[in-house]
Amino acid sequence: MLPWKRVLRPLAALLLTAAVAVVPAAAAHAATAPSSGWNDYSCKPSAAHPRPVVLVHGTLGNSVDNWLSLAPYLKHRGYCVFSLDYGQLPGVPLFHGLGPIDKSAEQLAAYVDKVLAATGAEKADLVGHSQGGMMPRYYLKFLGGAAKVNALVGLAPDNHGTDLSGLTSLLPYFPGAEDLVKATTPGLADQIAGSAFLTRLNAGGDTVPGVHYTVIATKYDEVATPWRNQYLSGPDVRNVLLQDLCPLDLSEHVAIALTDRIAFHEVANALDPAHATATTCASVFS
């Protein structure tokens, strides 16, 4: 092995391990942050909004921090809103979505059952960010979720994997790095374009009958790249690029779920298409 490779190998391992421990810019104090009225298991869906909404966080996210803006936005509009934690690793608090994605989908399945039992609803709607917009497709396709879910709305979902702006192509140049990712953070490895998990998920088609799919993407995404990999193909799919709705929208991968009210307005449209209104730059004030 060349000397520089001997140096870079432990460096790559250090950086990949640190990615799990470093606090993302968007993260807050999930253990003490208020839920602003969501995750209220006494909430009963109204005639106007008969299905509970389950929010599914992204990689390194959690059930509170990912939804500090969108959950109150939907709650204010009359929805029963719930959010779960999934993909936890032992000894890693707050930063979830790192476990094997098929196991995370099993956690989602159990949580949806819990929400439906509490609310008395027949079906739920799912809104997910990043991995949280892609992982539910495994639940829908392989775990019976299609019978319990009306709609899946993905905010910057990595439906066909990511190359992390080309960074994943460098993994073969760092011996041991790819194995390290698979061993320590399998949820990350599963999201790399071409992974065995994604190959199985997308084999035979992107969608399943009976579920309405919406993908909301931004061309400034630096994580789920290339951004067109987010789009789905199927008979009941709406793929939306934020910049087609508002050219001034500069949101990237985190902001689309954390603060972007233009994206939020489009989520609301997807949840209640019968009463949808045009999403424009002015939707930031809606």
mmCIF file of C-alpha atoms in Angstrom, residues 5 15 17 54 59 81 102 199 206 211 218 265 285:
data_model
loop_
_atom_site.group_PDB
_atom_site.id
_atom_site.type_symbol
_atom_site.label_atom_id
_atom_site.label_comp_id
_atom_site.label_asym_id
_atom_site.label_seq_id
_atom_site.Cartn_x
_atom_site.Cartn_y
_atom_site.Cartn_z
ATOM 1 C CA LYS A 5 -2.967 5.475 1.528
ATOM 2 C CA LEU A 15 -14.037 11.191 9.564
ATOM 3 C CA THR A 17 -16.991 7.787 12.614
ATOM 4 C CA VAL A 54 -46.969 10.411 10.609
ATOM 5 C CA THR A 59 -30.675 10.308 8.739
ATOM 6 C CA VAL A 81 -49.723 14.797 13.794
ATOM 7 C CA ASP A 102 -35.263 -2.768 6.532
ATOM 8 C CA THR A 199 -31.614 -2.609 -5.735
ATOM 9 C CA ASP A 206 -40.981 2.308 -7.683
ATOM 10 C CA VAL A 211 -50.849 4.742 -2.488
ATOM 11 C CA THR A 218 -34.763 21.121 -4.587
ATOM 12 C CA HIS A 265 -47.555 24.419 1.429
ATOM 13 C CA PHE A 285 -46.701 33.736 4.009
#
